Tab-separated table of N, CA and C in Angstrom:
chain	number	residue	atom	x	y	z
A	1	MET	N	-16.749	-123.169	-20.306
A	1	MET	CA	-17.918	-122.317	-20.138
A	1	MET	C	-18.802	-122.469	-21.370
A	2	LYS	N	-20.076	-122.671	-21.112
A	2	LYS	CA	-21.027	-122.832	-22.208
A	2	LYS	C	-21.920	-121.601	-22.272
A	3	GLU	N	-22.000	-120.989	-23.451
A	3	GLU	CA	-22.888	-119.845	-23.626
A	3	GLU	C	-24.305	-120.356	-23.862
A	4	LEU	N	-25.232	-119.834	-23.074
A	4	LEU	CA	-26.634	-120.239	-23.155
A	4	LEU	C	-27.427	-119.086	-23.752
A	5	THR	N	-28.116	-119.344	-24.865
A	5	THR	CA	-28.763	-118.255	-25.598
A	5	THR	C	-30.281	-118.368	-25.659
A	6	ALA	N	-30.845	-119.362	-24.985
A	6	ALA	CA	-32.302	-119.534	-24.964
A	6	ALA	C	-32.716	-120.063	-23.592
A	7	ILE	N	-33.936	-119.732	-23.186
A	7	ILE	CA	-34.437	-120.166	-21.881
A	7	ILE	C	-34.412	-121.686	-21.756
A	8	ASP	N	-34.806	-122.391	-22.818
A	8	ASP	CA	-34.799	-123.853	-22.735
A	8	ASP	C	-33.390	-124.407	-22.586
A	9	GLU	N	-32.386	-123.711	-23.146
A	9	GLU	CA	-30.993	-124.125	-22.959
A	9	GLU	C	-30.581	-123.971	-21.499
A	10	VAL	N	-31.011	-122.877	-20.874
A	10	VAL	CA	-30.707	-122.641	-19.460
A	10	VAL	C	-31.346	-123.738	-18.614
A	11	ASP	N	-32.622	-124.010	-18.860
A	11	ASP	CA	-33.335	-125.046	-18.107
A	11	ASP	C	-32.665	-126.412	-18.265
A	12	THR	N	-32.316	-126.759	-19.489
A	12	THR	CA	-31.674	-128.045	-19.764
A	12	THR	C	-30.314	-128.127	-19.086
A	13	PHE	N	-29.549	-127.041	-19.150
A	13	PHE	CA	-28.225	-126.990	-18.525
A	13	PHE	C	-28.333	-127.266	-17.026
A	14	ILE	N	-29.297	-126.630	-16.378
A	14	ILE	CA	-29.493	-126.805	-14.934
A	14	ILE	C	-29.952	-128.231	-14.620
A	15	GLU	N	-30.845	-128.763	-15.438
A	15	GLU	CA	-31.392	-130.111	-15.208
A	15	GLU	C	-30.367	-131.219	-15.455
A	16	GLU	N	-29.520	-131.043	-16.474
A	16	GLU	CA	-28.624	-132.124	-16.887
A	16	GLU	C	-27.329	-132.207	-16.088
A	17	ASN	N	-26.982	-131.157	-15.353
A	17	ASN	CA	-25.739	-131.158	-14.594
A	17	ASN	C	-26.036	-131.201	-13.101
A	18	LYS	N	-25.353	-132.114	-12.401
A	18	LYS	CA	-25.541	-132.183	-10.951
A	18	LYS	C	-25.175	-130.844	-10.319
A	19	PHE	N	-24.026	-130.284	-10.739
A	19	PHE	CA	-23.572	-128.979	-10.263
A	19	PHE	C	-23.572	-128.012	-11.445
A	20	SER	N	-24.419	-127.014	-11.413
A	20	SER	CA	-24.435	-126.025	-12.492
A	20	SER	C	-24.350	-124.626	-11.901
A	21	PHE	N	-23.550	-123.806	-12.555
A	21	PHE	CA	-23.320	-122.437	-12.114
A	21	PHE	C	-23.690	-121.530	-13.281
A	22	ILE	N	-24.626	-120.638	-13.065
A	22	ILE	CA	-25.070	-119.726	-14.124
A	22	ILE	C	-24.543	-118.328	-13.819
A	23	TYR	N	-23.849	-117.752	-14.796
A	23	TYR	CA	-23.304	-116.403	-14.675
A	23	TYR	C	-24.074	-115.517	-15.649
A	24	VAL	N	-24.820	-114.549	-15.122
A	24	VAL	CA	-25.625	-113.662	-15.961
A	24	VAL	C	-24.945	-112.302	-16.006
A	25	SER	N	-24.723	-111.816	-17.215
A	25	SER	CA	-23.972	-110.591	-17.453
A	25	SER	C	-24.720	-109.704	-18.446
A	26	ARG	N	-24.191	-108.539	-18.667
A	26	ARG	CA	-24.652	-107.653	-19.739
A	26	ARG	C	-23.425	-107.138	-20.485
A	27	THR	N	-23.618	-106.770	-21.729
A	27	THR	CA	-22.515	-106.345	-22.580
A	27	THR	C	-21.755	-105.153	-22.007
A	28	ASN	N	-22.455	-104.147	-21.510
A	28	ASN	CA	-21.807	-102.920	-21.040
A	28	ASN	C	-21.590	-102.880	-19.532
A	29	CYS	N	-21.491	-104.014	-18.902
A	29	CYS	CA	-21.313	-104.097	-17.449
A	29	CYS	C	-19.832	-104.321	-17.134
A	30	SER	N	-19.156	-103.278	-16.673
A	30	SER	CA	-17.724	-103.409	-16.386
A	30	SER	C	-17.462	-104.343	-15.208
A	31	VAL	N	-18.331	-104.316	-14.205
A	31	VAL	CA	-18.176	-105.224	-13.063
A	31	VAL	C	-18.282	-106.671	-13.537
A	32	CYS	N	-19.226	-106.930	-14.435
A	32	CYS	CA	-19.423	-108.287	-14.972
A	32	CYS	C	-18.149	-108.810	-15.628
A	33	HIS	N	-17.536	-107.970	-16.456
A	33	HIS	CA	-16.352	-108.388	-17.200
A	33	HIS	C	-15.146	-108.561	-16.285
A	34	ALA	N	-15.065	-107.769	-15.220
A	34	ALA	CA	-13.958	-107.894	-14.270
A	34	ALA	C	-14.117	-109.126	-13.382
A	35	LEU	N	-15.339	-109.471	-13.050
A	35	LEU	CA	-15.601	-110.569	-12.121
A	35	LEU	C	-15.512	-111.951	-12.769
A	36	LEU	N	-15.865	-112.056	-14.032
A	36	LEU	CA	-15.925	-113.366	-14.689
A	36	LEU	C	-14.619	-114.159	-14.591
A	37	PRO	N	-13.447	-113.580	-14.862
A	37	PRO	CA	-12.211	-114.372	-14.740
A	37	PRO	C	-11.976	-114.879	-13.316
A	38	GLN	N	-12.375	-114.096	-12.331
A	38	GLN	CA	-12.222	-114.523	-10.935
A	38	GLN	C	-13.148	-115.702	-10.626
A	39	VAL	N	-14.360	-115.647	-11.145
A	39	VAL	CA	-15.311	-116.746	-10.948
A	39	VAL	C	-14.789	-118.007	-11.635
A	40	LYS	N	-14.264	-117.864	-12.843
A	40	LYS	CA	-13.702	-119.019	-13.555
A	40	LYS	C	-12.569	-119.651	-12.754
A	41	GLU	N	-11.742	-118.815	-12.139
A	41	GLU	CA	-10.622	-119.319	-11.338
A	41	GLU	C	-11.141	-120.101	-10.139
A	42	VAL	N	-12.155	-119.580	-9.464
A	42	VAL	CA	-12.754	-120.284	-8.325
A	42	VAL	C	-13.313	-121.626	-8.784
A	43	LEU	N	-14.068	-121.618	-9.861
A	43	LEU	CA	-14.718	-122.846	-10.328
A	43	LEU	C	-13.719	-123.882	-10.838
A	44	SER	N	-12.530	-123.437	-11.237
A	44	SER	CA	-11.512	-124.388	-11.700
A	44	SER	C	-11.085	-125.338	-10.578
A	45	GLN	N	-11.341	-124.957	-9.333
A	45	GLN	CA	-10.999	-125.805	-8.185
A	45	GLN	C	-12.054	-126.890	-7.943
A	46	PHE	N	-13.166	-126.793	-8.650
A	46	PHE	CA	-14.279	-127.733	-8.476
A	46	PHE	C	-14.629	-128.317	-9.848
A	47	PRO	N	-13.930	-129.373	-10.249
A	47	PRO	CA	-14.030	-129.859	-11.631
A	47	PRO	C	-15.408	-130.336	-12.072
A	48	ASN	N	-16.281	-130.677	-11.150
A	48	ASN	CA	-17.600	-131.169	-11.555
A	48	ASN	C	-18.642	-130.072	-11.720
A	49	ILE	N	-18.263	-128.832	-11.444
A	49	ILE	CA	-19.210	-127.725	-11.618
A	49	ILE	C	-19.136	-127.234	-13.059
A	50	GLN	N	-20.280	-127.217	-13.719
A	50	GLN	CA	-20.371	-126.739	-15.097
A	50	GLN	C	-20.796	-125.274	-15.089
A	51	LEU	N	-20.094	-124.452	-15.863
A	51	LEU	CA	-20.366	-123.016	-15.918
A	51	LEU	C	-21.149	-122.667	-17.176
A	52	GLY	N	-22.291	-122.025	-16.972
A	52	GLY	CA	-23.099	-121.525	-18.077
A	52	GLY	C	-23.110	-120.010	-18.048
A	53	PHE	N	-22.975	-119.382	-19.204
A	53	PHE	CA	-22.923	-117.925	-19.314
A	53	PHE	C	-24.146	-117.432	-20.076
A	54	VAL	N	-24.820	-116.421	-19.526
A	54	VAL	CA	-25.984	-115.833	-20.185
A	54	VAL	C	-25.764	-114.333	-20.309
A	55	ASN	N	-25.891	-113.811	-21.530
A	55	ASN	CA	-25.862	-112.369	-21.748
A	55	ASN	C	-27.310	-111.887	-21.695
A	56	ALA	N	-27.645	-111.148	-20.644
A	56	ALA	CA	-29.027	-110.704	-20.441
A	56	ALA	C	-29.481	-109.717	-21.509
A	57	ASP	N	-28.544	-109.103	-22.234
A	57	ASP	CA	-28.931	-108.227	-23.342
A	57	ASP	C	-29.485	-109.047	-24.505
A	58	GLU	N	-28.976	-110.254	-24.668
A	58	GLU	CA	-29.404	-111.116	-25.765
A	58	GLU	C	-30.541	-112.058	-25.368
A	59	LEU	N	-30.696	-112.303	-24.076
A	59	LEU	CA	-31.757	-113.189	-23.577
A	59	LEU	C	-32.475	-112.458	-22.440
A	60	GLU	N	-33.281	-111.482	-22.833
A	60	GLU	CA	-33.919	-110.606	-21.850
A	60	GLU	C	-34.865	-111.348	-20.910
A	61	GLU	N	-35.458	-112.460	-21.376
A	61	GLU	CA	-36.396	-113.194	-20.519
A	61	GLU	C	-35.739	-113.836	-19.311
A	62	ILE	N	-34.406	-113.917	-19.313
A	62	ILE	CA	-33.708	-114.549	-18.195
A	62	ILE	C	-33.993	-113.821	-16.884
A	63	ALA	N	-34.175	-112.505	-16.952
A	63	ALA	CA	-34.432	-111.723	-15.736
A	63	ALA	C	-35.707	-112.188	-15.045
A	64	GLY	N	-36.768	-112.368	-15.810
A	64	GLY	CA	-38.023	-112.828	-15.235
A	64	GLY	C	-37.972	-114.285	-14.829
A	65	ARG	N	-37.321	-115.100	-15.634
A	65	ARG	CA	-37.264	-116.548	-15.390
A	65	ARG	C	-36.531	-116.882	-14.103
A	66	LEU	N	-35.415	-116.159	-13.844
A	66	LEU	CA	-34.597	-116.456	-12.666
A	66	LEU	C	-34.650	-115.347	-11.613
A	67	SER	N	-35.590	-114.417	-11.757
A	67	SER	CA	-35.755	-113.301	-10.801
A	67	SER	C	-34.446	-112.542	-10.591
A	68	ILE	N	-33.886	-112.062	-11.684
A	68	ILE	CA	-32.628	-111.317	-11.639
A	68	ILE	C	-32.932	-109.835	-11.785
A	69	PHE	N	-32.440	-109.056	-10.829
A	69	PHE	CA	-32.715	-107.623	-10.821
A	69	PHE	C	-31.485	-106.780	-11.115
A	70	THR	N	-30.303	-107.359	-11.023
A	70	THR	CA	-29.067	-106.653	-11.316
A	70	THR	C	-28.038	-107.661	-11.812
A	71	VAL	N	-27.015	-107.156	-12.470
A	71	VAL	CA	-25.931	-108.014	-12.949
A	71	VAL	C	-24.610	-107.481	-12.406
A	72	PRO	N	-23.601	-108.324	-12.294
A	72	PRO	CA	-23.657	-109.746	-12.579
A	72	PRO	C	-24.480	-110.489	-11.536
A	73	ALA	N	-25.130	-111.537	-11.986
A	73	ALA	CA	-25.862	-112.431	-11.091
A	73	ALA	C	-25.216	-113.803	-11.198
A	74	LEU	N	-24.918	-114.392	-10.061
A	74	LEU	CA	-24.259	-115.687	-10.000
A	74	LEU	C	-25.185	-116.643	-9.271
A	75	LEU	N	-25.559	-117.715	-9.937
A	75	LEU	CA	-26.484	-118.682	-9.352
A	75	LEU	C	-25.862	-120.068	-9.420
A	76	PHE	N	-25.837	-120.739	-8.285
A	76	PHE	CA	-25.274	-122.087	-8.194
A	76	PHE	C	-26.401	-123.057	-7.872
A	77	PHE	N	-26.516	-124.097	-8.695
A	77	PHE	CA	-27.566	-125.098	-8.542
A	77	PHE	C	-26.947	-126.465	-8.265
A	78	VAL	N	-27.556	-127.202	-7.349
A	78	VAL	CA	-27.181	-128.590	-7.098
A	78	VAL	C	-28.430	-129.426	-7.346
A	79	GLU	N	-28.304	-130.337	-8.307
A	79	GLU	CA	-29.422	-131.192	-8.712
A	79	GLU	C	-30.684	-130.382	-8.987
A	80	GLY	N	-30.516	-129.261	-9.686
A	80	GLY	CA	-31.641	-128.440	-10.112
A	80	GLY	C	-32.167	-127.460	-9.089
A	81	LYS	N	-31.616	-127.476	-7.879
A	81	LYS	CA	-32.086	-126.564	-6.833
A	81	LYS	C	-31.070	-125.456	-6.608
A	82	GLU	N	-31.554	-124.218	-6.589
A	82	GLU	CA	-30.669	-123.080	-6.346
A	82	GLU	C	-30.202	-123.101	-4.896
A	83	VAL	N	-28.871	-123.055	-4.710
A	83	VAL	CA	-28.311	-123.098	-3.359
A	83	VAL	C	-27.493	-121.857	-3.014
A	84	ILE	N	-27.042	-121.125	-4.028
A	84	ILE	CA	-26.313	-119.868	-3.809
A	84	ILE	C	-26.785	-118.865	-4.844
A	85	ARG	N	-26.974	-117.629	-4.391
A	85	ARG	CA	-27.288	-116.521	-5.290
A	85	ARG	C	-26.490	-115.310	-4.809
A	86	GLU	N	-25.689	-114.760	-5.690
A	86	GLU	CA	-24.926	-113.548	-5.406
A	86	GLU	C	-25.174	-112.588	-6.559
A	87	ALA	N	-25.069	-111.300	-6.274
A	87	ALA	CA	-25.275	-110.319	-7.340
A	87	ALA	C	-24.450	-109.064	-7.084
A	88	ARG	N	-24.135	-108.398	-8.171
A	88	ARG	CA	-23.426	-107.127	-8.243
A	88	ARG	C	-22.036	-107.178	-7.615
A	89	PHE	N	-21.922	-106.885	-6.338
A	89	PHE	CA	-20.609	-106.859	-5.690
A	89	PHE	C	-20.418	-108.158	-4.910
A	90	VAL	N	-19.569	-109.012	-5.442
A	90	VAL	CA	-19.390	-110.356	-4.899
A	90	VAL	C	-18.020	-110.461	-4.244
A	91	GLN	N	-17.989	-110.964	-3.026
A	91	GLN	CA	-16.722	-111.222	-2.348
A	91	GLN	C	-16.261	-112.617	-2.761
A	92	ILE	N	-15.197	-112.660	-3.544
A	92	ILE	CA	-14.745	-113.907	-4.154
A	92	ILE	C	-14.365	-114.958	-3.114
A	93	GLU	N	-13.648	-114.578	-2.077
A	93	GLU	CA	-13.239	-115.575	-1.079
A	93	GLU	C	-14.442	-116.162	-0.350
A	94	ALA	N	-15.416	-115.325	-0.034
A	94	ALA	CA	-16.634	-115.819	0.622
A	94	ALA	C	-17.382	-116.762	-0.317
A	95	LEU	N	-17.428	-116.412	-1.603
A	95	LEU	CA	-18.082	-117.275	-2.593
A	95	LEU	C	-17.365	-118.618	-2.686
A	96	ARG	N	-16.034	-118.577	-2.718
A	96	ARG	CA	-15.233	-119.807	-2.789
A	96	ARG	C	-15.544	-120.726	-1.598
A	97	GLU	N	-15.638	-120.149	-0.408
A	97	GLU	CA	-15.930	-120.937	0.795
A	97	GLU	C	-17.329	-121.547	0.743
A	98	LYS	N	-18.312	-120.753	0.323
A	98	LYS	CA	-19.690	-121.261	0.230
A	98	LYS	C	-19.777	-122.421	-0.760
A	99	ILE	N	-19.182	-122.220	-1.932
A	99	ILE	CA	-19.208	-123.266	-2.957
A	99	ILE	C	-18.507	-124.513	-2.439
A	100	GLY	N	-17.359	-124.326	-1.802
A	100	GLY	CA	-16.587	-125.455	-1.285
A	100	GLY	C	-17.375	-126.299	-0.302
A	101	ARG	N	-18.062	-125.647	0.631
A	101	ARG	CA	-18.856	-126.378	1.630
A	101	ARG	C	-19.963	-127.194	0.957
A	102	ILE	N	-20.694	-126.551	0.058
A	102	ILE	CA	-21.808	-127.233	-0.616
A	102	ILE	C	-21.295	-128.349	-1.520
A	103	TYR	N	-20.207	-128.076	-2.219
A	103	TYR	CA	-19.620	-129.060	-3.133
A	103	TYR	C	-19.194	-130.312	-2.369
A	104	GLU	N	-18.496	-130.119	-1.258
A	104	GLU	CA	-18.018	-131.255	-0.470
A	104	GLU	C	-19.175	-132.065	0.106
A	105	MET	N	-20.225	-131.396	0.555
A	105	MET	CA	-21.380	-132.095	1.122
A	105	MET	C	-22.092	-132.958	0.081
A	106	ASN	N	-22.049	-132.530	-1.173
A	106	ASN	CA	-22.806	-133.215	-2.226
A	106	ASN	C	-21.954	-134.057	-3.162
A	107	ALA	N	-20.640	-133.955	-3.058
A	107	ALA	CA	-19.762	-134.649	-3.999
A	107	ALA	C	-19.802	-136.162	-3.828
A	108	GLU	N	-19.967	-136.628	-2.593
A	108	GLU	CA	-19.938	-138.069	-2.347
A	108	GLU	C	-21.219	-138.765	-2.766
A	109	GLU	N	-22.299	-138.029	-2.873
A	109	GLU	CA	-23.603	-138.644	-3.167
A	109	GLU	C	-23.667	-139.205	-4.567
């Protein structure tokens, strides 16, 4: 997991990785802290997906840049295009299935 602390780092992370997953959290968000290990476990099944972590308390502009209204916000990008967006209460198994379908469709390319 790579911590991203500037908007240009977020942009570069998304541009440079075929599969990029951005996890946006806040320091005092208990749901965020509980969900992150589950997301890491899901992503461990997809070795080519790179995980970027953004603390919205430290990078407030992220909300406007990525249109984030609540945390945790989970955004999955394939070749720079957002393909999945989940927020607040995330069903992990449903997320795993969505990621799996998209990953398999794009892995061979």
